[in-house]
């Protein structure tokens, strides 16, 4: 059983995801209020939202870190994770979607499918997470449900199943028509929406609701034979038949149910909860969890307490009271306080000190986490984000998580001697928490360089150092985190021979081939040699040395990406060859090979979406062209508003917020997210290299 729920089919593990300012946290606040988990509605604009508990979140009115809670609805247990909407914190969405069974995608009825909506949707696609859509802010001027549905089709490539119609529009929005049950739902304002009034569909909406229900049935006929038969024979489908067909289409990722409402005005949240129960999966509805054993063979484990333990630590947080908290999803078996578990990636035994059920930053101690449950564990010393946990004597490694590369960096230094030691410890703790955060020391200047996903990301980290860790720091100007690659093929042969004092020499001989790969393909190493040519021990040393060499390029020392290195020839000496010798030879060959393969500098390219009044569109486009932008779209939005989509190098976007406000009298806004890396034009690359090396 799971935390008081006797049946695993009554459990829902869901995330709430959206573009920034679509109303995601407000929706979460209403959910925990209507389910009785909280007795007071928190408001983002008042800085008292339960799920936005960090000081920085309350001050800025945005979600920075994902927050978890558990609530009950209609006899079901719902484990909820509220995720950030800002692109700088997309890693929080990534690791939460990895462990969730379903998701609610919140869309603004005015903005529709915005840029970060697309990003989180693709992340959910990656992990094959069934989801339903909630079109929020139906009470706002310019709210347009039909336009939002069209954008879902065009931008997300999904089949939306509209299950509700709005009653009234914009400031006159009052409630919804439930197309499944064929009734109108109104939400009593005097009880803060607690009382839901169910009434017959009024005469002025009967025609529209009948047409919408028929359109829903026509779409479902493509997915369900029973509905198809009734549709062709012009027979009436029951509510149970429609619900069953919608659930099947949702779980198979062929369609997405769409509901609507206004979370801020307390309208439409209870039907959204009903949709979570009716259409999103339980742990029993998702495929068995996939992993590999000690020999690399595929293994599957069904959800259930009687199965062997398999769990994933998907998030590590620093806690002032209990050191580190590890957020864990249990897929099978039971995790118990005082029990011992095995981390197969670290090859370490761990002991479970305490288990906590989280409600944002509040916690409740429990004794067990069952299959399908999510909780936080105290006492894990070696476990990091993405590590698997299994029983002692077992070896079961779940699919690991991949995190994006950082795109921006700043130099940081302690203000005084007392801050030096504290800074190192604080940065180490933040690194454990945040897989998208990087720390390194510049070998030339000795400066500490921190890197992250954007200016806001690093700004928040600097703020946390001062407030949370009490470390005085000075922060430099943001710098682009460039990458390096190659443009041509190169082959290099290296023979390393060195006598030693003992008389036994060192010998290694290798030939490496360096090939450029397409943008985004990443790095790969391949050995073409038979074992009798070079033994596996030495090939492994070459592979490791190549990987180490790719962390620092020959132009400016940035990581090298998008190339393949092949070991095409080599020889060894039975007595004098060692892994160390092959490692040294590889390092020499890599540096020479990168130099001969025409090294190139790559820069982060950002997808930018700007919402601007039409009267200012000329100034904005001229400014973008001056920033080396490639404009890909220019669409109308609402009234005189237009949306410009472009790809712009990150180096050109520093200070853009101020420039955009100045050029448009404060009436435009923009969002951007990382798209990939592209070549820096040669003349600019030479300028950057000279500037960084201090030559110009």
XYZ file of C-alpha atoms in Angstrom, residues 13 89 288 331 511 542 571:
7
model
C 2.149 11.254 -9.532
C 15.562 26.645 -14.299
C 7.412 -1.399 -16.022
C 9.230 2.375 -8.550
C 47.030 6.677 -34.430
C 43.024 5.908 -24.585
C 51.013 -1.039 -31.029
